[in-house]
């Protein structure tokens, strides 16, 4: 599809990678609806993007809330043909930490937001997208999920995060296969280490050692580079059921 035709729900759109996607799509003439739990940042982000953007406080783990807000977003944008799932949390912690075993709630909350939340928004949007008028090749919509290279080589302390992102990679192909009959494509991006508020909070020496570990270019990824990859997926109709690593060839070490 062409970018100016995009009517997108972007989860996690108040910050980091999701916000960069919103900026990229609005600049190309699209309309976007930002879903996020951070109300202050969400309202500010939508206001800065202008009339083509709106914000709805949405917890991606709420089944009823997502159904209602996806429908409201479609009505407000005059259509819905794209979802970009960027909402996520780190859920860092060792299985056996200094203060004892990881509380089960840490593990389950991480999986709930990163994996179940992505599925929750995807299925609510697909339910509406299946009724879209078919475009070229019968295309009716595109779903883009965000995994992580931690889905493949999670570090010590990333058991919960890696499990959640591995699940996102795992559901990509079966969803693409199933939704093919409706002309809805499903793809996932597995970013390496990107310069966002998630990474901004880390100590400088950690950021430097992270950068040094990236073969080429030897720096953190820019959110605009993630947004460009989303735009590439949206406009590349033959790309389906795939997870793309976007990582400067980094392979995470155990710690
Ligand atoms: N930054 C990186 O290096 C990196 C690397 C790999 C993967 N990722 C993934 O990319 C995605 C975006 O990360 P980011 O770096 O932009 O982080 P970020 O913290 O800047 O943005 C994440 C956003 O998700 C929102 N969010 C959290 N829980 C939510 C919920 N339950 N419902 C709705 N919104 C919720 C937060 O409020 C925040 O605005 C995440 O899924 C993250 O795991 C990031």
PDB file of C-alpha atoms and ligand atoms in Angstrom:
ATOM      1  CA  UNK A   1       0.000   0.000   0.000  1.00  0.00           C
ATOM      2  CA  UNK A   2       1.059   3.569  -0.464  1.00  0.00           C
ATOM      3  CA  UNK A   3       2.006   5.439   2.693  1.00  0.00           C
ATOM      4  CA  UNK A   4      -0.483   8.264   2.206  1.00  0.00           C
ATOM      5  CA  UNK A   5      -3.281   5.656   2.271  1.00  0.00           C
ATOM      6  CA  UNK A   6      -2.161   4.325   5.643  1.00  0.00           C
ATOM      7  CA  UNK A   7      -4.599   4.571   8.575  1.00  0.00           C
ATOM      8  CA  UNK A   8      -2.541   3.153  11.428  1.00  0.00           C
ATOM      9  CA  UNK A   9      -2.926   2.235  15.059  1.00  0.00           C
ATOM     10  CA  UNK A  10       0.519   2.500  16.654  1.00  0.00           C
ATOM     11  CA  UNK A  11       0.888   1.028  20.138  1.00  0.00           C
ATOM     12  CA  UNK A  12       3.618   2.494  22.294  1.00  0.00           C
ATOM     13  CA  UNK A  13       3.252   5.486  19.983  1.00  0.00           C
ATOM     14  CA  UNK A  14       3.976   8.017  22.725  1.00  0.00           C
ATOM     15  CA  UNK A  15       7.677   7.172  22.872  1.00  0.00           C
ATOM     16  CA  UNK A  16      10.768   5.800  21.184  1.00  0.00           C
ATOM     17  CA  UNK A  17      10.329   3.525  18.183  1.00  0.00           C
ATOM     18  CA  UNK A  18       6.530   3.853  18.041  1.00  0.00           C
ATOM     19  CA  UNK A  19       6.720   7.625  18.047  1.00  0.00           C
ATOM     20  CA  UNK A  20       9.326   7.608  15.273  1.00  0.00           C
ATOM     21  CA  UNK A  21       6.985   5.444  13.190  1.00  0.00           C
ATOM     22  CA  UNK A  22       4.154   7.936  13.789  1.00  0.00           C
ATOM     23  CA  UNK A  23       6.382  10.818  12.652  1.00  0.00           C
ATOM     24  CA  UNK A  24       7.483   8.932   9.521  1.00  0.00           C
ATOM     25  CA  UNK A  25       3.935   7.976   8.515  1.00  0.00           C
ATOM     26  CA  UNK A  26       2.395  11.400   9.193  1.00  0.00           C
ATOM     27  CA  UNK A  27       5.180  13.049   7.174  1.00  0.00           C
ATOM     28  CA  UNK A  28       4.199  10.766   4.279  1.00  0.00           C
ATOM     29  CA  UNK A  29       0.546  11.845   4.457  1.00  0.00           C
ATOM     30  CA  UNK A  30      -0.867   9.013   6.601  1.00  0.00           C
ATOM     31  CA  UNK A  31      -3.196   9.214   9.596  1.00  0.00           C
ATOM     32  CA  UNK A  32      -2.222   7.637  12.904  1.00  0.00           C
ATOM     33  CA  UNK A  33      -3.845   6.771  16.224  1.00  0.00           C
ATOM     34  CA  UNK A  34      -1.402   6.477  19.107  1.00  0.00           C
ATOM     35  CA  UNK A  35      -2.226   3.897  21.814  1.00  0.00           C
ATOM     36  CA  UNK A  36      -0.206   4.123  25.005  1.00  0.00           C
ATOM     37  CA  UNK A  37      -0.583   3.962  28.797  1.00  0.00           C
ATOM     38  CA  UNK A  38       1.494   7.131  29.232  1.00  0.00           C
ATOM     39  CA  UNK A  39      -1.166   9.849  28.984  1.00  0.00           C
ATOM     40  CA  UNK A  40       1.093  12.902  29.290  1.00  0.00           C
ATOM     41  CA  UNK A  41       3.511  11.753  26.600  1.00  0.00           C
ATOM     42  CA  UNK A  42       0.672  10.443  24.444  1.00  0.00           C
ATOM     43  CA  UNK A  43      -1.241  13.721  24.379  1.00  0.00           C
ATOM     44  CA  UNK A  44       1.966  15.696  23.780  1.00  0.00           C
ATOM     45  CA  UNK A  45       3.086  13.377  20.969  1.00  0.00           C
ATOM     46  CA  UNK A  46      -0.265  13.573  19.178  1.00  0.00           C
ATOM     47  CA  UNK A  47      -0.414  17.369  19.552  1.00  0.00           C
ATOM     48  CA  UNK A  48       3.090  17.712  18.085  1.00  0.00           C
ATOM     49  CA  UNK A  49       2.139  15.515  15.115  1.00  0.00           C
ATOM     50  CA  UNK A  50      -0.857  17.707  14.275  1.00  0.00           C
ATOM     51  CA  UNK A  51      -4.332  17.036  12.895  1.00  0.00           C
ATOM     52  CA  UNK A  52      -3.380  13.679  11.325  1.00  0.00           C
ATOM     53  CA  UNK A  53      -2.733  12.137  14.742  1.00  0.00           C
ATOM     54  CA  UNK A  54      -4.815  11.301  17.792  1.00  0.00           C
ATOM     55  CA  UNK A  55      -4.103   9.675  21.134  1.00  0.00           C
ATOM     56  CA  UNK A  56      -6.182   7.256  23.168  1.00  0.00           C
ATOM     57  CA  UNK A  57      -5.050   5.974  26.537  1.00  0.00           C
ATOM     58  CA  UNK A  58      -4.978   2.250  25.884  1.00  0.00           C
ATOM     59  CA  UNK A  59      -3.526  -0.636  27.845  1.00  0.00           C
ATOM     60  CA  UNK A  60      -2.685  -3.262  25.226  1.00  0.00           C
ATOM     61  CA  UNK A  61      -3.459  -6.014  27.731  1.00  0.00           C
ATOM     62  CA  UNK A  62      -7.125  -4.984  28.056  1.00  0.00           C
ATOM     63  CA  UNK A  63      -9.270  -7.052  25.693  1.00  0.00           C
ATOM     64  CA  UNK A  64     -12.392  -4.883  25.920  1.00  0.00           C
ATOM     65  CA  UNK A  65     -10.447  -1.612  25.977  1.00  0.00           C
ATOM     66  CA  UNK A  66      -8.515  -2.501  22.836  1.00  0.00           C
ATOM     67  CA  UNK A  67     -11.639  -3.592  20.942  1.00  0.00           C
ATOM     68  CA  UNK A  68     -13.357  -0.304  21.811  1.00  0.00           C
ATOM     69  CA  UNK A  69     -10.357   1.903  21.051  1.00  0.00           C
ATOM     70  CA  UNK A  70      -9.493   0.193  17.761  1.00  0.00           C
ATOM     71  CA  UNK A  71     -13.068   0.809  16.592  1.00  0.00           C
ATOM     72  CA  UNK A  72     -12.926   4.438  17.750  1.00  0.00           C
ATOM     73  CA  UNK A  73      -9.597   4.911  15.959  1.00  0.00           C
ATOM     74  CA  UNK A  74     -11.035   3.523  12.730  1.00  0.00           C
ATOM     75  CA  UNK A  75     -13.991   5.888  12.952  1.00  0.00           C
ATOM     76  CA  UNK A  76     -11.754   8.873  13.699  1.00  0.00           C
ATOM     77  CA  UNK A  77      -9.327   8.101  10.842  1.00  0.00           C
ATOM     78  CA  UNK A  78     -12.020   7.074   8.353  1.00  0.00           C
ATOM     79  CA  UNK A  79     -10.466   3.618   8.058  1.00  0.00           C
ATOM     80  CA  UNK A  80      -7.950   1.193   9.539  1.00  0.00           C
ATOM     81  CA  UNK A  81      -5.446  -0.760   7.421  1.00  0.00           C
ATOM     82  CA  UNK A  82      -2.250  -0.879   9.528  1.00  0.00           C
ATOM     83  CA  UNK A  83      -1.232  -1.860  13.047  1.00  0.00           C
ATOM     84  CA  UNK A  84       2.287  -1.273  14.326  1.00  0.00           C
ATOM     85  CA  UNK A  85       2.821  -2.960  17.691  1.00  0.00           C
ATOM     86  CA  UNK A  86       5.566  -1.121  19.577  1.00  0.00           C
ATOM     87  CA  UNK A  87       4.268  -1.138  23.176  1.00  0.00           C
ATOM     88  CA  UNK A  88       6.684  -3.043  25.345  1.00  0.00           C
ATOM     89  CA  UNK A  89       8.431  -3.337  28.679  1.00  0.00           C
ATOM     90  CA  UNK A  90      11.873  -4.695  29.619  1.00  0.00           C
ATOM     91  CA  UNK A  91      10.926  -7.013  32.468  1.00  0.00           C
ATOM     92  CA  UNK A  92      14.590  -7.441  33.387  1.00  0.00           C
ATOM     93  CA  UNK A  93      15.603  -9.746  36.184  1.00  0.00           C
ATOM     94  CA  UNK A  94      17.482 -12.909  36.963  1.00  0.00           C
ATOM     95  CA  UNK A  95      15.701 -16.213  37.468  1.00  0.00           C
ATOM     96  CA  UNK A  96      17.566 -16.453  40.769  1.00  0.00           C
ATOM     97  CA  UNK A  97      18.199 -12.867  41.851  1.00  0.00           C
ATOM     98  CA  UNK A  98      19.921 -11.367  44.911  1.00  0.00           C
ATOM     99  CA  UNK A  99      16.587 -11.268  46.721  1.00  0.00           C
ATOM    100  CA  UNK A 100      15.459 -14.725  45.684  1.00  0.00           C
ATOM    101  CA  UNK A 101      13.718 -16.253  42.693  1.00  0.00           C
ATOM    102  CA  UNK A 102      12.030 -13.926  40.196  1.00  0.00           C
ATOM    103  CA  UNK A 103       8.427 -13.274  41.241  1.00  0.00           C
ATOM    104  CA  UNK A 104       6.134 -15.024  38.795  1.00  0.00           C
ATOM    105  CA  UNK A 105       4.329 -11.717  38.298  1.00  0.00           C
ATOM    106  CA  UNK A 106       7.489 -10.211  36.708  1.00  0.00           C
ATOM    107  CA  UNK A 107       7.590 -12.979  34.143  1.00  0.00           C
ATOM    108  CA  UNK A 108       3.860 -13.039  33.441  1.00  0.00           C
ATOM    109  CA  UNK A 109       3.499  -9.241  33.224  1.00  0.00           C
ATOM    110  CA  UNK A 110       6.323  -9.077  30.659  1.00  0.00           C
ATOM    111  CA  UNK A 111       4.746 -11.792  28.533  1.00  0.00           C
ATOM    112  CA  UNK A 112       1.333 -10.163  28.991  1.00  0.00           C
ATOM    113  CA  UNK A 113       2.400  -6.751  27.664  1.00  0.00           C
ATOM    114  CA  UNK A 114       4.916  -7.752  24.975  1.00  0.00           C
ATOM    115  CA  UNK A 115       3.336 -10.910  23.579  1.00  0.00           C
ATOM    116  CA  UNK A 116      -0.311 -11.115  24.646  1.00  0.00           C
ATOM    117  CA  UNK A 117      -0.734  -7.351  24.125  1.00  0.00           C
ATOM    118  CA  UNK A 118       0.624  -7.578  20.562  1.00  0.00           C
ATOM    119  CA  UNK A 119      -1.734 -10.446  19.788  1.00  0.00           C
ATOM    120  CA  UNK A 120      -4.644  -8.622  21.431  1.00  0.00           C
ATOM    121  CA  UNK A 121      -4.257  -5.520  19.256  1.00  0.00           C
ATOM    122  CA  UNK A 122      -3.537  -7.550  16.109  1.00  0.00           C
ATOM    123  CA  UNK A 123      -6.667  -9.673  16.408  1.00  0.00           C
ATOM    124  CA  UNK A 124      -8.937  -6.725  17.234  1.00  0.00           C
ATOM    125  CA  UNK A 125      -7.604  -4.811  14.225  1.00  0.00           C
ATOM    126  CA  UNK A 126      -7.763  -7.847  11.899  1.00  0.00           C
ATOM    127  CA  UNK A 127     -11.419  -8.282  12.845  1.00  0.00           C
ATOM    128  CA  UNK A 128     -12.075  -4.823  11.371  1.00  0.00           C
ATOM    129  CA  UNK A 129      -9.539  -4.987   8.503  1.00  0.00           C
ATOM    130  CA  UNK A 130     -11.152  -8.115   7.016  1.00  0.00           C
ATOM    131  CA  UNK A 131     -14.070  -5.870   5.986  1.00  0.00           C
ATOM    132  CA  UNK A 132     -11.854  -3.373   4.109  1.00  0.00           C
ATOM    133  CA  UNK A 133     -12.236  -2.970   0.376  1.00  0.00           C
ATOM    134  CA  UNK A 134      -9.455  -5.000  -1.221  1.00  0.00           C
ATOM    135  CA  UNK A 135      -6.614  -3.089  -2.856  1.00  0.00           C
ATOM    136  CA  UNK A 136      -4.015  -4.329  -5.367  1.00  0.00           C
ATOM    137  CA  UNK A 137      -3.470  -8.116  -5.073  1.00  0.00           C
ATOM    138  CA  UNK A 138      -6.452  -8.204  -2.655  1.00  0.00           C
ATOM    139  CA  UNK A 139      -4.534  -6.460   0.128  1.00  0.00           C
ATOM    140  CA  UNK A 140      -6.678  -5.271   3.051  1.00  0.00           C
ATOM    141  CA  UNK A 141      -4.174  -4.570   5.800  1.00  0.00           C
ATOM    142  CA  UNK A 142      -0.716  -4.971   7.306  1.00  0.00           C
ATOM    143  CA  UNK A 143       0.290  -5.861  10.863  1.00  0.00           C
ATOM    144  CA  UNK A 144       3.853  -5.092  11.985  1.00  0.00           C
ATOM    145  CA  UNK A 145       5.057  -6.456  15.332  1.00  0.00           C
ATOM    146  CA  UNK A 146       8.194  -5.573  17.240  1.00  0.00           C
ATOM    147  CA  UNK A 147      10.273  -8.412  18.648  1.00  0.00           C
ATOM    148  CA  UNK A 148      13.961  -8.044  19.593  1.00  0.00           C
ATOM    149  CA  UNK A 149      17.252  -9.764  18.864  1.00  0.00           C
ATOM    150  CA  UNK A 150      16.797 -11.012  22.446  1.00  0.00           C
ATOM    151  CA  UNK A 151      14.264 -13.417  20.924  1.00  0.00           C
ATOM    152  CA  UNK A 152      17.307 -15.283  19.545  1.00  0.00           C
ATOM    153  CA  UNK A 153      20.214 -14.568  21.905  1.00  0.00           C
ATOM    154  CA  UNK A 154      18.786 -13.277  25.157  1.00  0.00           C
ATOM    155  CA  UNK A 155      21.262 -12.216  27.795  1.00  0.00           C
ATOM    156  CA  UNK A 156      21.408 -13.200  31.444  1.00  0.00           C
ATOM    157  CA  UNK A 157      18.534 -11.313  33.055  1.00  0.00           C
ATOM    158  CA  UNK A 158      16.357 -11.460  29.940  1.00  0.00           C
ATOM    159  CA  UNK A 159      14.528 -14.757  30.444  1.00  0.00           C
ATOM    160  CA  UNK A 160      11.122 -13.058  30.664  1.00  0.00           C
ATOM    161  CA  UNK A 161      11.819 -10.504  27.907  1.00  0.00           C
ATOM    162  CA  UNK A 162      13.283 -13.110  25.535  1.00  0.00           C
ATOM    163  CA  UNK A 163      10.369 -15.470  26.151  1.00  0.00           C
ATOM    164  CA  UNK A 164       7.919 -12.688  25.302  1.00  0.00           C
ATOM    165  CA  UNK A 165       9.780 -11.652  22.146  1.00  0.00           C
ATOM    166  CA  UNK A 166      10.339 -15.254  21.048  1.00  0.00           C
ATOM    167  CA  UNK A 167       6.570 -15.597  21.211  1.00  0.00           C
ATOM    168  CA  UNK A 168       6.143 -12.595  18.922  1.00  0.00           C
ATOM    169  CA  UNK A 169       8.509 -14.158  16.369  1.00  0.00           C
ATOM    170  CA  UNK A 170       6.705 -17.475  16.716  1.00  0.00           C
ATOM    171  CA  UNK A 171       3.200 -16.140  16.056  1.00  0.00           C
ATOM    172  CA  UNK A 172       4.227 -14.154  12.955  1.00  0.00           C
ATOM    173  CA  UNK A 173       4.103 -16.967  10.371  1.00  0.00           C
ATOM    174  CA  UNK A 174       0.924 -18.707  11.580  1.00  0.00           C
ATOM    175  CA  UNK A 175      -0.891 -15.363  11.696  1.00  0.00           C
ATOM    176  CA  UNK A 176       0.330 -14.471   8.195  1.00  0.00           C
ATOM    177  CA  UNK A 177      -0.781 -17.862   6.917  1.00  0.00           C
ATOM    178  CA  UNK A 178      -4.209 -17.594   8.512  1.00  0.00           C
ATOM    179  CA  UNK A 179      -4.907 -13.981   7.577  1.00  0.00           C
ATOM    180  CA  UNK A 180      -3.716 -14.468   3.984  1.00  0.00           C
ATOM    181  CA  UNK A 181      -7.287 -15.272   2.929  1.00  0.00           C
ATOM    182  CA  UNK A 182      -8.269 -11.751   3.976  1.00  0.00           C
ATOM    183  CA  UNK A 183      -5.291 -10.078   2.305  1.00  0.00           C
ATOM    184  CA  UNK A 184      -3.743  -9.088   5.635  1.00  0.00           C
ATOM    185  CA  UNK A 185       0.062  -9.380   5.838  1.00  0.00           C
ATOM    186  CA  UNK A 186       1.883  -9.969   9.124  1.00  0.00           C
ATOM    187  CA  UNK A 187       5.576  -9.171   9.610  1.00  0.00           C
ATOM    188  CA  UNK A 188       7.881  -8.566  12.565  1.00  0.00           C
ATOM    189  CA  UNK A 189      10.991  -6.458  13.095  1.00  0.00           C
ATOM    190  CA  UNK A 190      13.595  -7.713  15.574  1.00  0.00           C
ATOM    191  CA  UNK A 191      15.612  -4.597  16.503  1.00  0.00           C
ATOM    192  CA  UNK A 192      19.089  -4.699  17.965  1.00  0.00           C
ATOM    193  CA  UNK A 193      19.944  -1.824  20.302  1.00  0.00           C
ATOM    194  CA  UNK A 194      18.225   1.461  19.500  1.00  0.00           C
ATOM    195  CA  UNK A 195      18.595   4.907  20.997  1.00  0.00           C
ATOM    196  CA  UNK A 196      15.247   5.367  22.795  1.00  0.00           C
ATOM    197  CA  UNK A 197      14.129   6.268  26.319  1.00  0.00           C
ATOM    198  CA  UNK A 198      14.402   2.534  27.115  1.00  0.00           C
ATOM    199  CA  UNK A 199      18.176   2.731  26.531  1.00  0.00           C
ATOM    200  CA  UNK A 200      18.599   6.384  27.538  1.00  0.00           C
ATOM    201  CA  UNK A 201      18.199   5.442  31.202  1.00  0.00           C
ATOM    202  CA  UNK A 202      21.206   3.099  31.152  1.00  0.00           C
ATOM    203  CA  UNK A 203      24.578   4.272  32.590  1.00  0.00           C
ATOM    204  CA  UNK A 204      26.952   5.833  29.955  1.00  0.00           C
ATOM    205  CA  UNK A 205      29.525   3.029  30.296  1.00  0.00           C
ATOM    206  CA  UNK A 206      26.812   0.474  29.510  1.00  0.00           C
ATOM    207  CA  UNK A 207      25.733   2.488  26.453  1.00  0.00           C
ATOM    208  CA  UNK A 208      29.367   2.718  25.274  1.00  0.00           C
ATOM    209  CA  UNK A 209      29.994  -0.982  25.642  1.00  0.00           C
ATOM    210  CA  UNK A 210      26.728  -1.690  23.842  1.00  0.00           C
ATOM    211  CA  UNK A 211      27.808   0.512  20.913  1.00  0.00           C
ATOM    212  CA  UNK A 212      31.249  -1.107  20.756  1.00  0.00           C
ATOM    213  CA  UNK A 213      29.639  -4.533  20.481  1.00  0.00           C
ATOM    214  CA  UNK A 214      27.847  -3.616  17.235  1.00  0.00           C
ATOM    215  CA  UNK A 215      29.931  -4.615  14.157  1.00  0.00           C
ATOM    216  CA  UNK A 216      28.726  -2.031  11.622  1.00  0.00           C
ATOM    217  CA  UNK A 217      27.656   0.667  11.920  1.00  0.00           C
ATOM    218  CA  UNK A 218      29.246   0.640  15.380  1.00  0.00           C
ATOM    219  CA  UNK A 219      26.605   2.755  17.088  1.00  0.00           C
ATOM    220  CA  UNK A 220      23.091   2.407  18.452  1.00  0.00           C
ATOM    221  CA  UNK A 221      20.255   2.272  15.938  1.00  0.00           C
ATOM    222  CA  UNK A 222      18.294   5.431  15.243  1.00  0.00           C
ATOM    223  CA  UNK A 223      14.507   5.303  15.712  1.00  0.00           C
ATOM    224  CA  UNK A 224      14.175   6.782  12.183  1.00  0.00           C
ATOM    225  CA  UNK A 225      15.909   3.652  10.842  1.00  0.00           C
ATOM    226  CA  UNK A 226      13.282   1.511  12.531  1.00  0.00           C
ATOM    227  CA  UNK A 227      10.555   3.755  11.079  1.00  0.00           C
ATOM    228  CA  UNK A 228      12.086   3.415   7.590  1.00  0.00           C
ATOM    229  CA  UNK A 229      11.909  -0.364   7.941  1.00  0.00           C
ATOM    230  CA  UNK A 230       8.231  -0.172   8.904  1.00  0.00           C
ATOM    231  CA  UNK A 231       7.620   1.994   5.825  1.00  0.00           C
ATOM    232  CA  UNK A 232       9.503  -0.563   3.693  1.00  0.00           C
ATOM    233  CA  UNK A 233       7.303  -3.384   5.023  1.00  0.00           C
ATOM    234  CA  UNK A 234       4.104  -1.418   4.418  1.00  0.00           C
ATOM    235  CA  UNK A 235       4.998  -0.638   0.811  1.00  0.00           C
ATOM    236  CA  UNK A 236       6.530  -4.065  -0.051  1.00  0.00           C
ATOM    237  CA  UNK A 237       3.501  -6.240  -0.701  1.00  0.00           C
ATOM    238  CA  UNK A 238       5.467  -9.437  -1.329  1.00  0.00           C
ATOM    239  CA  UNK A 239       6.984  -9.318   2.167  1.00  0.00           C
ATOM    240  CA  UNK A 240       4.865 -11.518   4.419  1.00  0.00           C
ATOM    241  CA  UNK A 241       5.256 -13.877   7.381  1.00  0.00           C
ATOM    242  CA  UNK A 242       8.831 -12.702   7.964  1.00  0.00           C
ATOM    243  CA  UNK A 243      10.885 -11.426  10.884  1.00  0.00           C
ATOM    244  CA  UNK A 244      13.591  -8.946   9.891  1.00  0.00           C
ATOM    245  CA  UNK A 245      16.598  -8.391  12.150  1.00  0.00           C
ATOM    246  CA  UNK A 246      17.606  -4.728  12.171  1.00  0.00           C
ATOM    247  CA  UNK A 247      20.752  -4.738  14.222  1.00  0.00           C
ATOM    248  CA  UNK A 248      24.084  -3.787  12.540  1.00  0.00           C
ATOM    249  CA  UNK A 249      24.971  -7.524  12.715  1.00  0.00           C
ATOM    250  CA  UNK A 250      25.075  -7.497  16.530  1.00  0.00           C
ATOM    251  CA  UNK A 251      24.823 -10.827  18.338  1.00  0.00           C
ATOM    252  CA  UNK A 252      24.226 -10.314  22.032  1.00  0.00           C
ATOM    253  CA  UNK A 253      26.778 -11.877  24.399  1.00  0.00           C
ATOM    254  CA  UNK A 254      25.572 -13.795  27.464  1.00  0.00           C
ATOM    255  CA  UNK A 255      26.038 -10.650  29.582  1.00  0.00           C
TER     256      UNK A 255
HETATM  257  N1  LIG B   1      15.069   0.392  22.178  1.00  0.00           N
HETATM  258  C1  LIG B   1      15.638  -0.761  21.869  1.00  0.00           C
HETATM  259  O1  LIG B   1      16.852  -0.896  21.823  1.00  0.00           O
HETATM  260  C2  LIG B   1      14.780  -1.959  21.532  1.00  0.00           C
HETATM  261  C3  LIG B   1      15.426  -3.110  21.081  1.00  0.00           C
HETATM  262  C4  LIG B   1      14.666  -4.223  20.755  1.00  0.00           C
HETATM  263  C5  LIG B   1      13.302  -4.185  20.888  1.00  0.00           C
HETATM  264  N2  LIG B   1      12.694  -3.053  21.337  1.00  0.00           N
HETATM  265  C6  LIG B   1      11.240  -3.080  21.453  1.00  0.00           C
HETATM  266  O2  LIG B   1      10.703  -2.000  20.740  1.00  0.00           O
HETATM  267  C7  LIG B   1       9.477  -1.589  21.343  1.00  0.00           C
HETATM  268  C8  LIG B   1       9.532  -0.096  21.612  1.00  0.00           C
HETATM  269  O3  LIG B   1      10.583   0.139  22.526  1.00  0.00           O
HETATM  270  P1  LIG B   1      11.165   1.599  22.822  1.00  0.00           P
HETATM  271  O4  LIG B   1      12.617   1.447  22.908  1.00  0.00           O
HETATM  272  O5  LIG B   1      10.560   2.566  21.888  1.00  0.00           O
HETATM  273  O6  LIG B   1      10.619   1.798  24.311  1.00  0.00           O
HETATM  274  P2  LIG B   1       9.881   3.038  25.008  1.00  0.00           P
HETATM  275  O7  LIG B   1       9.879   2.701  26.458  1.00  0.00           O
HETATM  276  O8  LIG B   1      10.443   4.332  24.547  1.00  0.00           O
HETATM  277  O9  LIG B   1       8.388   2.922  24.440  1.00  0.00           O
HETATM  278  C9  LIG B   1       7.519   1.897  24.831  1.00  0.00           C
HETATM  279  C10 LIG B   1       6.145   2.504  25.014  1.00  0.00           C
HETATM  280  O10 LIG B   1       5.232   1.436  25.341  1.00  0.00           O
HETATM  281  C11 LIG B   1       4.314   1.955  26.284  1.00  0.00           C
HETATM  282  N3  LIG B   1       3.672   0.862  27.016  1.00  0.00           N
HETATM  283  C12 LIG B   1       4.214   0.080  27.995  1.00  0.00           C
HETATM  284  N4  LIG B   1       3.295  -0.791  28.453  1.00  0.00           N
HETATM  285  C13 LIG B   1       2.146  -0.553  27.753  1.00  0.00           C
HETATM  286  C14 LIG B   1       0.845  -1.116  27.779  1.00  0.00           C
HETATM  287  N5  LIG B   1       0.522  -2.109  28.630  1.00  0.00           N
HETATM  288  N6  LIG B   1      -0.089  -0.644  26.919  1.00  0.00           N
HETATM  289  C15 LIG B   1       0.215   0.388  26.068  1.00  0.00           C
HETATM  290  N7  LIG B   1       1.421   0.973  26.011  1.00  0.00           N
HETATM  291  C16 LIG B   1       2.385   0.503  26.850  1.00  0.00           C
HETATM  292  C17 LIG B   1       5.149   2.859  27.183  1.00  0.00           C
HETATM  293  O11 LIG B   1       4.343   3.770  27.898  1.00  0.00           O
HETATM  294  C18 LIG B   1       6.065   3.531  26.170  1.00  0.00           C
HETATM  295  O12 LIG B   1       5.524   4.762  25.717  1.00  0.00           O
HETATM  296  C19 LIG B   1       9.324  -2.435  22.602  1.00  0.00           C
HETATM  297  O13 LIG B   1       8.481  -3.550  22.301  1.00  0.00           O
HETATM  298  C20 LIG B   1      10.731  -2.925  22.868  1.00  0.00           C
HETATM  299  O14 LIG B   1      10.747  -4.128  23.580  1.00  0.00           O
HETATM  300  C21 LIG B   1      13.402  -1.930  21.668  1.00  0.00           C
END
